[in-house]
PDB file of C-alpha atoms in Angstrom:
ATOM      1  CA  MET A  66      14.804  -8.671  10.567  1.00  0.00           C
ATOM      2  CA  THR A  67      12.979  -5.371  10.561  1.00  0.00           C
ATOM      3  CA  LYS A  68      14.622  -2.002  10.375  1.00  0.00           C
ATOM      4  CA  GLU A  69      13.020  -0.002  13.140  1.00  0.00           C
ATOM      5  CA  ARG A  70      11.728   3.359  12.109  1.00  0.00           C
ATOM      6  CA  PRO A  71       9.293   5.735  13.725  1.00  0.00           C
ATOM      7  CA  VAL A  72       5.695   5.520  12.576  1.00  0.00           C
ATOM      8  CA  GLU A  73       2.651   7.445  13.636  1.00  0.00           C
ATOM      9  CA  ASN A  74       0.565   5.901  16.387  1.00  0.00           C
ATOM     10  CA  THR A  75      -2.238   3.792  15.043  1.00  0.00           C
ATOM     11  CA  SER A  76      -5.829   4.935  15.087  1.00  0.00           C
ATOM     12  CA  ALA A  77      -8.082   3.367  17.684  1.00  0.00           C
ATOM     13  CA  SER A  78     -10.731   2.391  15.120  1.00  0.00           C
ATOM     14  CA  SER A  79      -8.687  -0.222  13.246  1.00  0.00           C
ATOM     15  CA  ALA A  80      -6.077  -1.109  15.849  1.00  0.00           C
ATOM     16  CA  ILE A  81      -5.850  -4.579  17.340  1.00  0.00           C
ATOM     17  CA  VAL A  82      -4.606  -4.504  20.941  1.00  0.00           C
ATOM     18  CA  PHE A  83      -3.617  -7.338  23.255  1.00  0.00           C
ATOM     19  CA  ASN A  84      -1.471  -8.118  26.265  1.00  0.00           C
ATOM     20  CA  GLY A  85       1.033 -10.935  26.072  1.00  0.00           C
ATOM     21  CA  ARG A  86       4.434 -12.099  27.229  1.00  0.00           C
ATOM     22  CA  VAL A  87       7.729 -12.098  25.379  1.00  0.00           C
ATOM     23  CA  GLN A  88       8.919 -15.672  24.838  1.00  0.00           C
ATOM     24  CA  LYS A  89      12.330 -17.025  23.926  1.00  0.00           C
ATOM     25  CA  VAL A  90      12.354 -19.604  21.148  1.00  0.00           C
ATOM     26  CA  GLY A  91      15.938 -20.686  20.638  1.00  0.00           C
ATOM     27  CA  ASP A  92      17.899 -17.461  20.288  1.00  0.00           C
ATOM     28  CA  ARG A  93      14.851 -15.421  19.194  1.00  0.00           C
ATOM     29  CA  ALA A  94      12.400 -13.412  21.231  1.00  0.00           C
ATOM     30  CA  ILE A  95       8.818 -13.495  19.995  1.00  0.00           C
ATOM     31  CA  LEU A  96       5.348 -12.437  21.007  1.00  0.00           C
ATOM     32  CA  ARG A  97       2.604 -14.925  20.114  1.00  0.00           C
ATOM     33  CA  PHE A  98      -0.795 -13.573  19.150  1.00  0.00           C
ATOM     34  CA  PRO A  99      -3.810 -15.023  20.971  1.00  0.00           C
ATOM     35  CA  ASP A 100      -6.043 -17.001  18.569  1.00  0.00           C
ATOM     36  CA  LYS A 101      -8.860 -14.437  18.671  1.00  0.00           C
ATOM     37  CA  THR A 102      -6.413 -11.612  18.023  1.00  0.00           C
ATOM     38  CA  SER A 103      -4.741 -13.427  15.142  1.00  0.00           C
ATOM     39  CA  ALA A 104      -8.143 -14.108  13.576  1.00  0.00           C
ATOM     40  CA  GLN A 105      -8.671 -10.334  13.286  1.00  0.00           C
ATOM     41  CA  LEU A 106      -5.741  -9.987  10.865  1.00  0.00           C
ATOM     42  CA  PRO A 107      -6.569  -9.856   7.132  1.00  0.00           C
ATOM     43  CA  SER A 108      -4.425 -12.862   6.166  1.00  0.00           C
ATOM     44  CA  ARG A 109      -3.289 -16.187   7.607  1.00  0.00           C
ATOM     45  CA  GLY A 110       0.127 -15.447   6.058  1.00  0.00           C
ATOM     46  CA  GLN A 111       2.550 -12.600   6.644  1.00  0.00           C
ATOM     47  CA  VAL A 112       0.892  -9.265   7.458  1.00  0.00           C
ATOM     48  CA  ALA A 113       2.572  -5.851   7.333  1.00  0.00           C
ATOM     49  CA  VAL A 114       1.615  -3.788  10.370  1.00  0.00           C
ATOM     50  CA  LYS A 115       2.211  -0.519  12.124  1.00  0.00           C
ATOM     51  CA  ALA A 116       2.947  -1.636  15.668  1.00  0.00           C
ATOM     52  CA  VAL A 117       3.273  -0.087  19.102  1.00  0.00           C
ATOM     53  CA  LEU A 118       4.944  -2.287  21.726  1.00  0.00           C
ATOM     54  CA  ASN A 119       4.883  -0.817  25.242  1.00  0.00           C
ATOM     55  CA  GLY A 120       4.638   2.664  23.740  1.00  0.00           C
ATOM     56  CA  HIS A 121       7.372   2.255  21.089  1.00  0.00           C
ATOM     57  CA  ALA A 122       6.101   2.596  17.511  1.00  0.00           C
ATOM     58  CA  PHE A 123       7.645   0.748  14.551  1.00  0.00           C
ATOM     59  CA  ALA A 124       6.748  -0.897  11.252  1.00  0.00           C
ATOM     60  CA  THR A 125       7.186  -4.645  10.843  1.00  0.00           C
ATOM     61  CA  VAL A 126       5.702  -7.844   9.484  1.00  0.00           C
ATOM     62  CA  VAL A 127       3.977 -10.414  11.688  1.00  0.00           C
ATOM     63  CA  GLU A 128       4.646 -14.026  10.781  1.00  0.00           C
ATOM     64  CA  PRO A 129       2.283 -16.981  10.427  1.00  0.00           C
ATOM     65  CA  ASP A 130       2.787 -19.815  12.913  1.00  0.00           C
ATOM     66  CA  GLY A 131       1.528 -22.598  10.637  1.00  0.00           C
ATOM     67  CA  MET A 132      -1.509 -23.180  12.873  1.00  0.00           C
ATOM     68  CA  ARG A 133      -3.697 -20.288  11.629  1.00  0.00           C
ATOM     69  CA  GLY A 134      -2.046 -17.958  14.133  1.00  0.00           C
ATOM     70  CA  HIS A 135       0.672 -15.306  14.112  1.00  0.00           C
ATOM     71  CA  TRP A 136       3.679 -14.156  16.062  1.00  0.00           C
ATOM     72  CA  LEU A 137       5.771 -10.996  16.170  1.00  0.00           C
ATOM     73  CA  PRO A 138       9.566 -11.166  16.140  1.00  0.00           C
ATOM     74  CA  VAL A 139      10.884  -8.942  18.932  1.00  0.00           C
ATOM     75  CA  GLU A 140      14.254  -7.669  17.778  1.00  0.00           C
ATOM     76  CA  ASN A 141      17.194  -7.471  20.192  1.00  0.00           C
ATOM     77  CA  SER A 142      17.399  -3.710  19.715  1.00  0.00           C
ATOM     78  CA  LEU A 143      13.769  -3.400  20.854  1.00  0.00           C
ATOM     79  CA  ILE A 144      14.369  -5.718  23.821  1.00  0.00           C
ATOM     80  CA  ASP A 145      17.309  -3.533  24.863  1.00  0.00           C
ATOM     81  CA  LEU A 146      15.403  -0.282  24.308  1.00  0.00           C
ATOM     82  CA  LEU A 147      12.430  -1.440  26.386  1.00  0.00           C
ATOM     83  CA  ALA A 148      14.573  -3.380  28.907  1.00  0.00           C
ATOM     84  CA  LEU A 149      12.561  -6.560  28.339  1.00  0.00           C
ATOM     85  CA  ASP A 150      13.306 -10.041  29.609  1.00  0.00           C
ATOM     86  CA  ALA A 151      11.751 -13.353  28.639  1.00  0.00           C
ATOM     87  CA  ASN A 152       8.236 -13.743  30.029  1.00  0.00           C
ATOM     88  CA  ASP A 153       7.844  -9.998  30.660  1.00  0.00           C
ATOM     89  CA  PRO A 154       4.276  -8.767  30.146  1.00  0.00           C
ATOM     90  CA  VAL A 155       3.830  -6.364  27.232  1.00  0.00           C
ATOM     91  CA  THR A 156       1.039  -4.554  25.437  1.00  0.00           C
ATOM     92  CA  LEU A 157       1.022  -4.699  21.648  1.00  0.00           C
ATOM     93  CA  GLU A 158      -1.109  -2.617  19.325  1.00  0.00           C
ATOM     94  CA  VAL A 159      -1.043  -3.447  15.615  1.00  0.00           C
ATOM     95  CA  GLU A 160      -2.759  -1.965  12.612  1.00  0.00           C
ATOM     96  CA  PRO A 161      -2.500  -3.844   9.303  1.00  0.00           C
ATOM     97  CA  THR A 162      -1.121  -1.724   6.479  1.00  0.00           C
ATOM     98  CA  LYS A 163      -0.513  -2.109   2.768  1.00  0.00           C
ATOM     99  CA  ASP A 164       2.841  -0.314   3.197  1.00  0.00           C
ATOM    100  CA  TRP A 165       5.407  -3.063   3.674  1.00  0.00           C
ATOM    101  CA  PRO A 166       8.626  -2.023   5.437  1.00  0.00           C
ATOM    102  CA  GLU A 167      11.901  -3.061   3.871  1.00  0.00           C
ATOM    103  CA  PRO A 168      13.288  -6.324   5.280  1.00  0.00           C
ATOM    104  CA  GLU A 169      16.734  -6.423   6.816  1.00  0.00           C
ATOM    105  CA  LEU A 170      18.945  -8.381   4.445  1.00  0.00           C
ATOM    106  CA  PRO A 171      21.240 -11.121   5.711  1.00  0.00           C
ATOM    107  CA  ASP A 172      24.875  -9.955   5.481  1.00  0.00           C
ATOM    108  CA  ASP A 173      25.883 -12.587   2.929  1.00  0.00           C
ATOM    109  CA  PHE A 174      22.922 -11.767   0.686  1.00  0.00           C
ATOM    110  CA  ARG A 175      23.657  -8.029   0.912  1.00  0.00           C
ATOM    111  CA  ALA A 176      27.279  -8.754  -0.074  1.00  0.00           C
ATOM    112  CA  ALA A 177      26.143 -10.921  -2.996  1.00  0.00           C
ATOM    113  CA  LEU A 178      23.937  -8.097  -4.291  1.00  0.00           C
ATOM    114  CA  LEU A 179      26.875  -5.683  -4.093  1.00  0.00           C
ATOM    115  CA  GLU A 180      28.938  -8.061  -6.234  1.00  0.00           C
ATOM    116  CA  ALA A 181      26.184  -8.476  -8.839  1.00  0.00           C
ATOM    117  CA  PRO A 182      24.829  -5.052  -9.839  1.00  0.00           C
ATOM    118  CA  ASP A 183      22.523  -6.519 -12.496  1.00  0.00           C
ATOM    119  CA  ILE A 184      20.855  -8.752  -9.899  1.00  0.00           C
ATOM    120  CA  ALA A 185      20.763  -5.876  -7.407  1.00  0.00           C
ATOM    121  CA  GLU A 186      18.904  -3.793  -9.989  1.00  0.00           C
ATOM    122  CA  GLU A 187      16.404  -6.628 -10.496  1.00  0.00           C
ATOM    123  CA  TRP A 188      16.017  -6.905  -6.696  1.00  0.00           C
ATOM    124  CA  ARG A 189      15.012  -3.240  -6.569  1.00  0.00           C
ATOM    125  CA  THR A 190      12.220  -3.822  -9.109  1.00  0.00           C
ATOM    126  CA  ILE A 191      10.263  -6.289  -6.970  1.00  0.00           C
ATOM    127  CA  THR A 192       7.837  -5.225  -4.262  1.00  0.00           C
ATOM    128  CA  SER A 193       8.768  -4.979  -0.595  1.00  0.00           C
ATOM    129  CA  MET A 194       6.311  -7.807   0.051  1.00  0.00           C
ATOM    130  CA  ALA A 195       8.174 -10.024  -2.432  1.00  0.00           C
ATOM    131  CA  ARG A 196      11.510  -9.073  -0.860  1.00  0.00           C
ATOM    132  CA  TRP A 197      10.127 -10.194   2.534  1.00  0.00           C
ATOM    133  CA  GLU A 198       9.231 -13.567   1.011  1.00  0.00           C
ATOM    134  CA  TRP A 199      12.714 -13.937  -0.460  1.00  0.00           C
ATOM    135  CA  VAL A 200      14.437 -13.009   2.806  1.00  0.00           C
ATOM    136  CA  ARG A 201      12.169 -15.375   4.705  1.00  0.00           C
ATOM    137  CA  TRP A 202      13.098 -18.198   2.314  1.00  0.00           C
ATOM    138  CA  ILE A 203      16.827 -17.363   2.501  1.00  0.00           C
ATOM    139  CA  ASN A 204      16.755 -17.350   6.308  1.00  0.00           C
ATOM    140  CA  ALA A 205      14.989 -20.717   6.337  1.00  0.00           C
ATOM    141  CA  THR A 206      17.709 -22.432   4.291  1.00  0.00           C
TER     142      THR A 206
END
């Protein structure tokens, strides 16, 4: 769901670091945040972060788990790049940011925007955070 792009390494002063294991949930790979780690995030909802997973930096959004915790989606491209398997130990460093990355649009939604330029223009006027909420809702339906 996240377009990977290089970001600068996070600063040690505001970074949250933990060790965990990649888990498979259905066809997704995720990394669950420990409760104490999740509690350090500024929101119980979605949080934009600069992340470093096993040395690879990227921008993404961590998701709420509905139980006051969070999890990180681990994209297939990142799994391939880092040669990860389910239950592999990893180290994650995150730093909350106000700069939301652009969400990856589902193919059918991207096509619909191409066919409706007036709606596509409206889409461009909303914040990246709002676009994440829309994409999250679309993917849930």
